[in-house]
Tab-separated table of C-alpha atoms in Angstrom:
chain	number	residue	atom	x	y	z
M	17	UNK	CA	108.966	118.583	91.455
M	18	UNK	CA	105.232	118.179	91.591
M	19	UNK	CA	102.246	115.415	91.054
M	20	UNK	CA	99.785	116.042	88.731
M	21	UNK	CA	96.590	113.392	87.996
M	22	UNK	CA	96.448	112.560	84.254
M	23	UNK	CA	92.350	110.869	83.708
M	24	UNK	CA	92.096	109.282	79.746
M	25	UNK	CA	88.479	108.909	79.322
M	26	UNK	CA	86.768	106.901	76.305
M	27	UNK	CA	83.322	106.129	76.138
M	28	UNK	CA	81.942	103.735	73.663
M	29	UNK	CA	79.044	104.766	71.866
M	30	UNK	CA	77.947	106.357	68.278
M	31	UNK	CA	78.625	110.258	68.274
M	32	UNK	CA	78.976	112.492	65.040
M	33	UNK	CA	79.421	115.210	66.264
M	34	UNK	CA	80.728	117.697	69.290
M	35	UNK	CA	78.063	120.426	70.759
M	36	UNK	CA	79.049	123.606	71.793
M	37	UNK	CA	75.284	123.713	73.758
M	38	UNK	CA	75.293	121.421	76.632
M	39	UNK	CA	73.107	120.067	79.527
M	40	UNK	CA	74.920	119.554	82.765
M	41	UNK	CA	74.027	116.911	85.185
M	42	UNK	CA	75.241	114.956	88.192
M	43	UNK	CA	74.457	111.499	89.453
M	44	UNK	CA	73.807	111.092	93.394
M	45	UNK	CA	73.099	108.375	95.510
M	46	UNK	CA	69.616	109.007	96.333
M	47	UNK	CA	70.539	107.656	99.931
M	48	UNK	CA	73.762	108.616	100.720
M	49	UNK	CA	74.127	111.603	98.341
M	50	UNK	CA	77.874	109.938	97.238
M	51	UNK	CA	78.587	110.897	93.442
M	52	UNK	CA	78.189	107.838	91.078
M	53	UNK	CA	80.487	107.941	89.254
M	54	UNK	CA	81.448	105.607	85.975
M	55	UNK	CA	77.169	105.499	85.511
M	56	UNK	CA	75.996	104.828	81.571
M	57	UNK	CA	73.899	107.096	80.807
M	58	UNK	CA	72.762	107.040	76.461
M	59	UNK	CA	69.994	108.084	74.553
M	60	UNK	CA	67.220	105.562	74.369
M	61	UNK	CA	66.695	104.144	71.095
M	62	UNK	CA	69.971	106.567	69.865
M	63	UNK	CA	73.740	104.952	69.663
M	64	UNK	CA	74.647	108.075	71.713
M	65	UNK	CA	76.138	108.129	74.981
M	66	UNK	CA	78.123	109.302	77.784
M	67	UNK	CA	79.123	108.108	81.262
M	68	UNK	CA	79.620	110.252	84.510
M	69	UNK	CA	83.024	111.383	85.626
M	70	UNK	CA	84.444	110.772	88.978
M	71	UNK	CA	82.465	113.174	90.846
M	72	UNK	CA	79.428	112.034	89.092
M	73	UNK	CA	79.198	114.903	86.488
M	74	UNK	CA	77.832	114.573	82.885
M	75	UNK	CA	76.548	116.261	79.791
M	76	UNK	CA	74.572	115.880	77.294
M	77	UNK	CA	74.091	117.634	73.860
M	78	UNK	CA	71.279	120.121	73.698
M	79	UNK	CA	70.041	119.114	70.858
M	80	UNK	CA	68.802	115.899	72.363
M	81	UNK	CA	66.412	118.219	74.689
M	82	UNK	CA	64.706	120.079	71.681
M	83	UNK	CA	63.930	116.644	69.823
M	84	UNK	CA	62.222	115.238	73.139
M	85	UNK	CA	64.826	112.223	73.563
M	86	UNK	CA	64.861	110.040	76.286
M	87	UNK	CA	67.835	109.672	78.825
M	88	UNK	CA	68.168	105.777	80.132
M	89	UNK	CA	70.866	105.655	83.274
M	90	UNK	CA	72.245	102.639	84.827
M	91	UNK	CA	74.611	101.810	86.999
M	92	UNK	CA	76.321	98.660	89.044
M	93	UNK	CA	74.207	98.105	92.504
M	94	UNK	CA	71.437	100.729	91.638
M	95	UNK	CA	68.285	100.587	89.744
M	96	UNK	CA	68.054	101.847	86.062
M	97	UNK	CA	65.888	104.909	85.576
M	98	UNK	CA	65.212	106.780	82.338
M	99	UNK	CA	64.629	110.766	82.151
M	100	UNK	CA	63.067	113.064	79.729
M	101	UNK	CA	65.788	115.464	78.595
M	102	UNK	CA	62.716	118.453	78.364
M	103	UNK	CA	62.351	118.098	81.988
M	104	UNK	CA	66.366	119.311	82.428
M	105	UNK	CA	67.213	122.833	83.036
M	106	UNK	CA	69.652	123.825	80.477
M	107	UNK	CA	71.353	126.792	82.560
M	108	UNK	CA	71.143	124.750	85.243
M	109	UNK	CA	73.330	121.251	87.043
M	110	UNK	CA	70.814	118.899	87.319
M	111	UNK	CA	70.955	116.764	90.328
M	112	UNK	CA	69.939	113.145	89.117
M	113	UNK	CA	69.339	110.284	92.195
M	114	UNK	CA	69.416	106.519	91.499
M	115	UNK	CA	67.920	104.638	94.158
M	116	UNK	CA	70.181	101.687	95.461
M	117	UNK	CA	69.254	98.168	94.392
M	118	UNK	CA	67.744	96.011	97.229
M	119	UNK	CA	69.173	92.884	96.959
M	120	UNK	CA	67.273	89.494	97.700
M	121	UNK	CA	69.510	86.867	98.292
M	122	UNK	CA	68.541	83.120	97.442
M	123	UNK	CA	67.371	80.889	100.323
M	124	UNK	CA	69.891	78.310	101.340
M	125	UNK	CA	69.458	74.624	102.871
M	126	UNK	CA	72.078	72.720	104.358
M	127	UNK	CA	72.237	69.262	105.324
M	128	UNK	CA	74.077	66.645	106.183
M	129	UNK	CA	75.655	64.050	103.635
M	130	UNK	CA	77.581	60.787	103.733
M	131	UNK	CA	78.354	60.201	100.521
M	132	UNK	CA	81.545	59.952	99.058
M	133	UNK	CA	83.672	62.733	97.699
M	134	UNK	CA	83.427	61.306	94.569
M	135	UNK	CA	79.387	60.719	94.778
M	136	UNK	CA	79.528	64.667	95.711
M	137	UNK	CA	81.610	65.327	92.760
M	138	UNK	CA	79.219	63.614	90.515
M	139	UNK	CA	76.772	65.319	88.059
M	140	UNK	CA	76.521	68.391	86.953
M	141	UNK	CA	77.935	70.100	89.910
M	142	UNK	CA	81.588	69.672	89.308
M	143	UNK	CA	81.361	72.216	86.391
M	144	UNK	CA	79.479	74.462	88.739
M	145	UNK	CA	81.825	76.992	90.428
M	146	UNK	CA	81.846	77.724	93.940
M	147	UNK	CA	84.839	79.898	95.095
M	148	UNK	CA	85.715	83.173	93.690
M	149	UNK	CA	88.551	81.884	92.003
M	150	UNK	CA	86.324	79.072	90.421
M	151	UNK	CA	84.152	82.032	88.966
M	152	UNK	CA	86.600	83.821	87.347
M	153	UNK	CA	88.448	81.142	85.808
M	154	UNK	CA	85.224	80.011	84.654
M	155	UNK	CA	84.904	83.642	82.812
M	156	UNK	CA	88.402	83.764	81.748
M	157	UNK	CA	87.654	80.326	79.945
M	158	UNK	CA	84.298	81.441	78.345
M	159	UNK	CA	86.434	84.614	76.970
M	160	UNK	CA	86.362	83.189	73.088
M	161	UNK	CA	82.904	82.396	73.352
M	162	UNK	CA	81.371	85.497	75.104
M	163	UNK	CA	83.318	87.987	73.292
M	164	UNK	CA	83.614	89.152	69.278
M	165	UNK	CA	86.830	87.354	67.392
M	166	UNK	CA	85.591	88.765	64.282
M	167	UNK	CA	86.666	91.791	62.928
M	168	UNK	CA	84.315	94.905	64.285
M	169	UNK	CA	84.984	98.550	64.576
M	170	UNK	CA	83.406	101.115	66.630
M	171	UNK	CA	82.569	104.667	67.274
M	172	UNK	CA	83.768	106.604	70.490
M	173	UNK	CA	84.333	110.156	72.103
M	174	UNK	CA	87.937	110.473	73.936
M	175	UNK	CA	88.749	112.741	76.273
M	176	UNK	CA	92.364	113.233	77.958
M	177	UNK	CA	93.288	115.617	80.736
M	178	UNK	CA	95.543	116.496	83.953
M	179	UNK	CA	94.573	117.855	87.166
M	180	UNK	CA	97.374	120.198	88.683
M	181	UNK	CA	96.219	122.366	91.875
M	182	UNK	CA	93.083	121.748	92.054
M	183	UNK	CA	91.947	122.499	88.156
M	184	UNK	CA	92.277	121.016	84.793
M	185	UNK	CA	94.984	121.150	82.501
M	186	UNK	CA	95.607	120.191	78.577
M	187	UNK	CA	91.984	119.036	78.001
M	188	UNK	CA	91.316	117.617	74.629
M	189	UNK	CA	88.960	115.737	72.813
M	190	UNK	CA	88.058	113.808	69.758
M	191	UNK	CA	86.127	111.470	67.835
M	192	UNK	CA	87.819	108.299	67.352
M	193	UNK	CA	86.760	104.764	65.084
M	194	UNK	CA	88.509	101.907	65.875
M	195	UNK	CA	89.026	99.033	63.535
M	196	UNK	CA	89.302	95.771	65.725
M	197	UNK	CA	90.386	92.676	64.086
M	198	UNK	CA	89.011	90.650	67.071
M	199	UNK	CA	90.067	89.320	70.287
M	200	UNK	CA	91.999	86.808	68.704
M	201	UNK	CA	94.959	89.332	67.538
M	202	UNK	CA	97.183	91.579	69.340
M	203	UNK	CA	95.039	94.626	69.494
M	204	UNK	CA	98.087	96.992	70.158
M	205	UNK	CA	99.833	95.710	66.568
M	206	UNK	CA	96.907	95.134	64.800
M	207	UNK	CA	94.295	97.012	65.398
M	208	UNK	CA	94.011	100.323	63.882
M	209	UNK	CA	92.058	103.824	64.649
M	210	UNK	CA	90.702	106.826	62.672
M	211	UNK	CA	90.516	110.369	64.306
M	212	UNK	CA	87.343	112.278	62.908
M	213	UNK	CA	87.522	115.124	64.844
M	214	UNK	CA	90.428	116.651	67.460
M	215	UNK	CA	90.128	119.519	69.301
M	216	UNK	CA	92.553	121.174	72.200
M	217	UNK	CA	89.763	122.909	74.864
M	218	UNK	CA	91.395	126.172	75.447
M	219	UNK	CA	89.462	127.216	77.836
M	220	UNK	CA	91.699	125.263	80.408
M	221	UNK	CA	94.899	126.359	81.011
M	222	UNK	CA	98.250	124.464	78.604
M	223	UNK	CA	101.251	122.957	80.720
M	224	UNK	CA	103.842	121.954	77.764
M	225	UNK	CA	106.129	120.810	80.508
M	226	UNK	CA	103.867	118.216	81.921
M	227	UNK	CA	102.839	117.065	78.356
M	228	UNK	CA	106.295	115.634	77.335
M	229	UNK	CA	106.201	112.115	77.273
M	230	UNK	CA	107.041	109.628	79.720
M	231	UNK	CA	111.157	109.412	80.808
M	232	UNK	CA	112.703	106.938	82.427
M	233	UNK	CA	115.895	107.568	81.340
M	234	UNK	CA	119.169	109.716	83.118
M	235	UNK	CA	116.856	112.473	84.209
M	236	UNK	CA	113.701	110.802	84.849
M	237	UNK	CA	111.791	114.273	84.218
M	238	UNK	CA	108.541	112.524	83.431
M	239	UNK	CA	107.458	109.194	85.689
M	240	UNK	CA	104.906	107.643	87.911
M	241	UNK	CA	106.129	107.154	91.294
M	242	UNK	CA	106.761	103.204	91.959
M	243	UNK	CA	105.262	102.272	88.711
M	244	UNK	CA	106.654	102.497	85.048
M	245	UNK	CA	104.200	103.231	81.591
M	246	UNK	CA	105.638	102.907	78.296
M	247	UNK	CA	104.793	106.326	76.682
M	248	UNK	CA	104.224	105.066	73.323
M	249	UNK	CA	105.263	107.534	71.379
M	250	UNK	CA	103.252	109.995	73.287
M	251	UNK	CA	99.583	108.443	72.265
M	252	UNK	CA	97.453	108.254	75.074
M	253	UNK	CA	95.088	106.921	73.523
M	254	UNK	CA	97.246	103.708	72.783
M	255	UNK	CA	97.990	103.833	76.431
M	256	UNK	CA	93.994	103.750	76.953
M	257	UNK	CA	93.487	100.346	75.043
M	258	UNK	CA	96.818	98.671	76.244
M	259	UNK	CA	94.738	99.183	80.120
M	260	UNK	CA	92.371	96.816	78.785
M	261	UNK	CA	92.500	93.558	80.104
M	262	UNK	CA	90.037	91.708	79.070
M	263	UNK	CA	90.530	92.801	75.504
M	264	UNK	CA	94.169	91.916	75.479
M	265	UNK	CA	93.287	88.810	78.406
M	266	UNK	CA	96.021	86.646	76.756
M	267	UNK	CA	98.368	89.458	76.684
M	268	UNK	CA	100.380	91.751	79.063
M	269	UNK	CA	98.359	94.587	80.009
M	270	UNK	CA	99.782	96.135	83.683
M	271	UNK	CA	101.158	94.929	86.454
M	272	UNK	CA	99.962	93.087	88.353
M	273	UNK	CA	97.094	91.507	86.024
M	274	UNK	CA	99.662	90.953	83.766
M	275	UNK	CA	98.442	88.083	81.380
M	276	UNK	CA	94.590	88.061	82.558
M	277	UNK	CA	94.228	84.351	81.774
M	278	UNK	CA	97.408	82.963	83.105
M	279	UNK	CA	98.451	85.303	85.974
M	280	UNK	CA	95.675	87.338	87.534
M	281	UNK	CA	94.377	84.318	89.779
M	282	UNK	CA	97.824	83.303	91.450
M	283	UNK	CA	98.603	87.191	92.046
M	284	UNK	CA	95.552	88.199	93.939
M	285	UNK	CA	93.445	87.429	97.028
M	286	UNK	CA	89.514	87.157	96.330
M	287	UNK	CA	86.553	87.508	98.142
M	288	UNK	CA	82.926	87.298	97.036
M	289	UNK	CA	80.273	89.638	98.165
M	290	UNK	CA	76.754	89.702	97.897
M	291	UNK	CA	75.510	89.826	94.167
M	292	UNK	CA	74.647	93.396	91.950
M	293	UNK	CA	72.500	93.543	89.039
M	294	UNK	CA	72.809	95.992	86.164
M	295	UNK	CA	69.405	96.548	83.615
M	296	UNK	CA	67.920	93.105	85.141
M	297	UNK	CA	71.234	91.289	85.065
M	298	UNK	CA	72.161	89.174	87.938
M	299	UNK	CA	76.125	89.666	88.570
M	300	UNK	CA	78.928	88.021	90.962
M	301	UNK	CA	80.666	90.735	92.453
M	302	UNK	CA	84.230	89.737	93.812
M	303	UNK	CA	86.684	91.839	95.332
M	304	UNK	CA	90.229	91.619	94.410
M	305	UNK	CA	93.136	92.440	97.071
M	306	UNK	CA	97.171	92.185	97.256
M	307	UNK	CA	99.557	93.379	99.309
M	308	UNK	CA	103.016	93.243	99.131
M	309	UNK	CA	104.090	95.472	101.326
M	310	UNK	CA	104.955	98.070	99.228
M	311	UNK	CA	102.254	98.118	96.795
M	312	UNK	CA	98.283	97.382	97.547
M	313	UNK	CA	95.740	96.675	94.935
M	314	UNK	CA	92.105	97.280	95.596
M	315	UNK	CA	89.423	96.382	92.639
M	316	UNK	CA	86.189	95.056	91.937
M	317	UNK	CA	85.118	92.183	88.987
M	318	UNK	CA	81.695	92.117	87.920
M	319	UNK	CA	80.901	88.583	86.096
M	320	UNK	CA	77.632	87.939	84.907
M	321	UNK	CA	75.760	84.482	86.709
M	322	UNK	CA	74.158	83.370	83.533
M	323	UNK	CA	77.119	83.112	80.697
M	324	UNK	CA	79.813	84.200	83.438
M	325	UNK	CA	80.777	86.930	81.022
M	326	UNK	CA	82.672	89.838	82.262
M	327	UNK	CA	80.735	92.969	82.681
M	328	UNK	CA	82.983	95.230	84.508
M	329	UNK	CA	86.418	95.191	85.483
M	330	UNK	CA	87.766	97.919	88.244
M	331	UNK	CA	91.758	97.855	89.265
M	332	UNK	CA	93.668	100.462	91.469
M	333	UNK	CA	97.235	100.243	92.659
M	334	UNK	CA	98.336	102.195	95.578
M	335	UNK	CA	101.381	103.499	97.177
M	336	UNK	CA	101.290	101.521	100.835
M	337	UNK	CA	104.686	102.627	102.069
M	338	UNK	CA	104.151	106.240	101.345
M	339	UNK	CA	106.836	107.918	104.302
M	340	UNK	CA	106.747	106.141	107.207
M	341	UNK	CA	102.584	105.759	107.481
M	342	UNK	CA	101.690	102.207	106.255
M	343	UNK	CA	98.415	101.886	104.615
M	344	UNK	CA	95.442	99.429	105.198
M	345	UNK	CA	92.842	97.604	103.152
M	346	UNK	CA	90.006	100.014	104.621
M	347	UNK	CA	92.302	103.025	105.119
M	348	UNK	CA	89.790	106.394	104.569
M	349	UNK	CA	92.850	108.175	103.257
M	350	UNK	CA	93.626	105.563	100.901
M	351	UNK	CA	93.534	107.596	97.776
M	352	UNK	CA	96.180	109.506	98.867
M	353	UNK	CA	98.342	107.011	98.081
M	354	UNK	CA	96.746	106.199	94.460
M	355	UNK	CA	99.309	105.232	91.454
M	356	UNK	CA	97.055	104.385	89.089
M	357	UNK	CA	93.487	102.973	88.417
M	358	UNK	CA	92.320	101.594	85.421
M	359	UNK	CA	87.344	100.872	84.559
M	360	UNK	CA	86.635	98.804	81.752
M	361	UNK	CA	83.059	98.066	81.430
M	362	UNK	CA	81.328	96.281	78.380
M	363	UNK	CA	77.752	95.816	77.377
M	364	UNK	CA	76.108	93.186	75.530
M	365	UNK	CA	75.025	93.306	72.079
M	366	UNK	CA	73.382	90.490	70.346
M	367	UNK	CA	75.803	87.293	71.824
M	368	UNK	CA	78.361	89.441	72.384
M	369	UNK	CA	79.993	91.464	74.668
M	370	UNK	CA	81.292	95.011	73.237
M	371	UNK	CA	83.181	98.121	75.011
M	372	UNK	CA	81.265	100.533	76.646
M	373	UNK	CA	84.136	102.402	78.263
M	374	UNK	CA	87.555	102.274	79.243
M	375	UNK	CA	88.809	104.834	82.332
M	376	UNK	CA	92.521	105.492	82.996
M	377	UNK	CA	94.668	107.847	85.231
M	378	UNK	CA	97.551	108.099	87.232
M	379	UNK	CA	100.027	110.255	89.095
M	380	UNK	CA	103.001	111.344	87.730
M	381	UNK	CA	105.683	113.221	89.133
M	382	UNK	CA	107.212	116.208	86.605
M	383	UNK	CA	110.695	117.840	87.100
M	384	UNK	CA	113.188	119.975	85.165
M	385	UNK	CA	116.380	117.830	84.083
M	386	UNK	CA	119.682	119.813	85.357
M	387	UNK	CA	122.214	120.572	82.580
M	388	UNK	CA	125.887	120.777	83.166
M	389	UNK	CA	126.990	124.611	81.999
């Protein structure tokens, strides 16, 4: 038996076509040096993009270099910067820094009041959330109004890999259009997608055993520990959409969001913390926490203060009774005991918010199934 990471990987943005020619970067914290990981980072003025893996790593077509192009990176908490691609060393990783964003925080006055509850109540400020909870039920509510319920389709680049031993495994890619019908159908019925290109990378190794599809069955020779995934017929890239919740918010997604409108309040502890921007933005940021002994969710939700539309959407599940070593909620070896962990992030277009990427992996534990001779 053995654990292997799988990472699907979809970024939202215009592509036509894959490079063999590359430029190779990686996004630091210009302070801390920490990989940023999950950064945008497109082509100004182009409907091309990427965004940086976990340790921060990126490319970018060649091509883009030779026609002068423009690279415009953002990320949550830091400020935007834009790069000429000419100025990157093609044989070369480029080391990239975003500079964290200061953050001024509003001047408060308190005072004392007799007034009545319901004088206090009055006005305008009983719509105005104050508790965490307030602001994401706020953004839950403003769902059909922030997001597109028409029909829309988009172009993407998917990638889907493992990680066994320290290296990657059964990489492969594509170019994928997806048809959407809009938020107001069951996107895993209804919607529909188009593969343009597919491609197996064989310069990583091929594992056929840990590419069967999921089995919970007698022999259980393909499962995630403490957690079960539906294999769908072996698309991952189904598996992708189905992790996103705020697409499918009045639908099950995973455990424990479940049905984003009806059950992701009551099932987690939240906490807000001091406010992010992203490309002049102003965001809530609230962190989400559960604990039931046996299982411990971490995340982040990243709602914007204007039209309390959600930007960004980070959930990871963890193991906490791995053995006999409980975990904690600021444990450093905490992802040693990750299950799964699911980024959506979307970007707004016009009135409306579209996907900009959706990030999914998990453990999974692989073993042979013993016959009877």
């Amino acid at each position: 038996m053995f654990i292997i990471l799988l990472l699907s990987f979809l970024a939202f943005a215009t592509v036509h076509s894959q490079e063999n020619q590359f430029i190779s970067g990686v996004l630091l914290d210009s302070e801390t040096l920490e990989p940023i990981s999950f950064a945008s980072i497109r082509v100004k003025n182009r409907a091309v993009g990427v965004i940086s893996n976990n340790d921060g790593s990126f490319r970018v077509p060649l091509k883009f270099r030779e026609l002068n192009d423009t690279l415009h990176v953002s990320s949550m908490g830091y400020d935007s910067r834009e790069i000429v691609i000419s100025s990157l060393r093609p044989k070369d990783i480029n080391q990239l820094y975003l500079n964290p964003m200061l953050v001024q925080l509003e001047e408060v006055t308190l005072s004392a009041s007799k007034k009545s509850r319901r004088d206090r109540n009055a006005g305008n400020d009983k719509d105005k959330p104050v508790t965490a909870e307030d602001i994401i039920a706020k953004a839950i509510e403003k769902i059909p109004l922030n997001y597109p319920f028409n029909p829309q389709s988009y172009v993407g680049y998917y990638r889907d890999y493992q990680w066994k031993s320290g290296g990657y495994t059964n990489l492969n890619e594509a170019i994928v259009e997806v048809f959407d019908k809009g938020f107001g159908t069951l996107d895993y019925e209804e919607s529909n997608t188009r593969i343009y290109e597919y491609s197996r990378n064989t310069n990583f190794p091929i594992d056929s055993l840990s590419e069967r599809l999921y089995d919970y069955g007698e022999y259980k020779t393909k499962t995630i520990p403490r957690a079960y995934l539906n294999s769908y017929g072996g698309n991952e890239f189904v598996i992708l959409r189905i992790m996103d919740a705020i697409r499918n918010y009045n639908t099950f997604s995973y455990s424990y969001v479940d049905h984003l409108d009806t059950d992701f309040v009551k099932n987690h502890d939240f906490t807000i913390e001091d406010d992010t921007s992203l490309d002049g933005v102003s965001l809530y940021v609230i962190d989400i926490y559960k604990h039931n002994r046996r299982i411990m969710v971490r995340g982040k939700i990243y709602i914007s203060k204007d039209n309390f539309e959600i930007v960004k959407l980070e959930y990871a599940t963890y193991d906490a009774l791995l053995g006999t070593r409980k975990i904690s909620k600021t444990s450093k070896r905490i992802e040693d005991r990750l299950i799964y962990r699911t980024v959506v992030e979307y970007k707004k277009e016009g009135h409306k918010m579209f996907p900009s990427y959706i990030s999914f992996s998990n453990k999974f534990e692989v073993k042979v199934p013993r016959f009877l001779r």
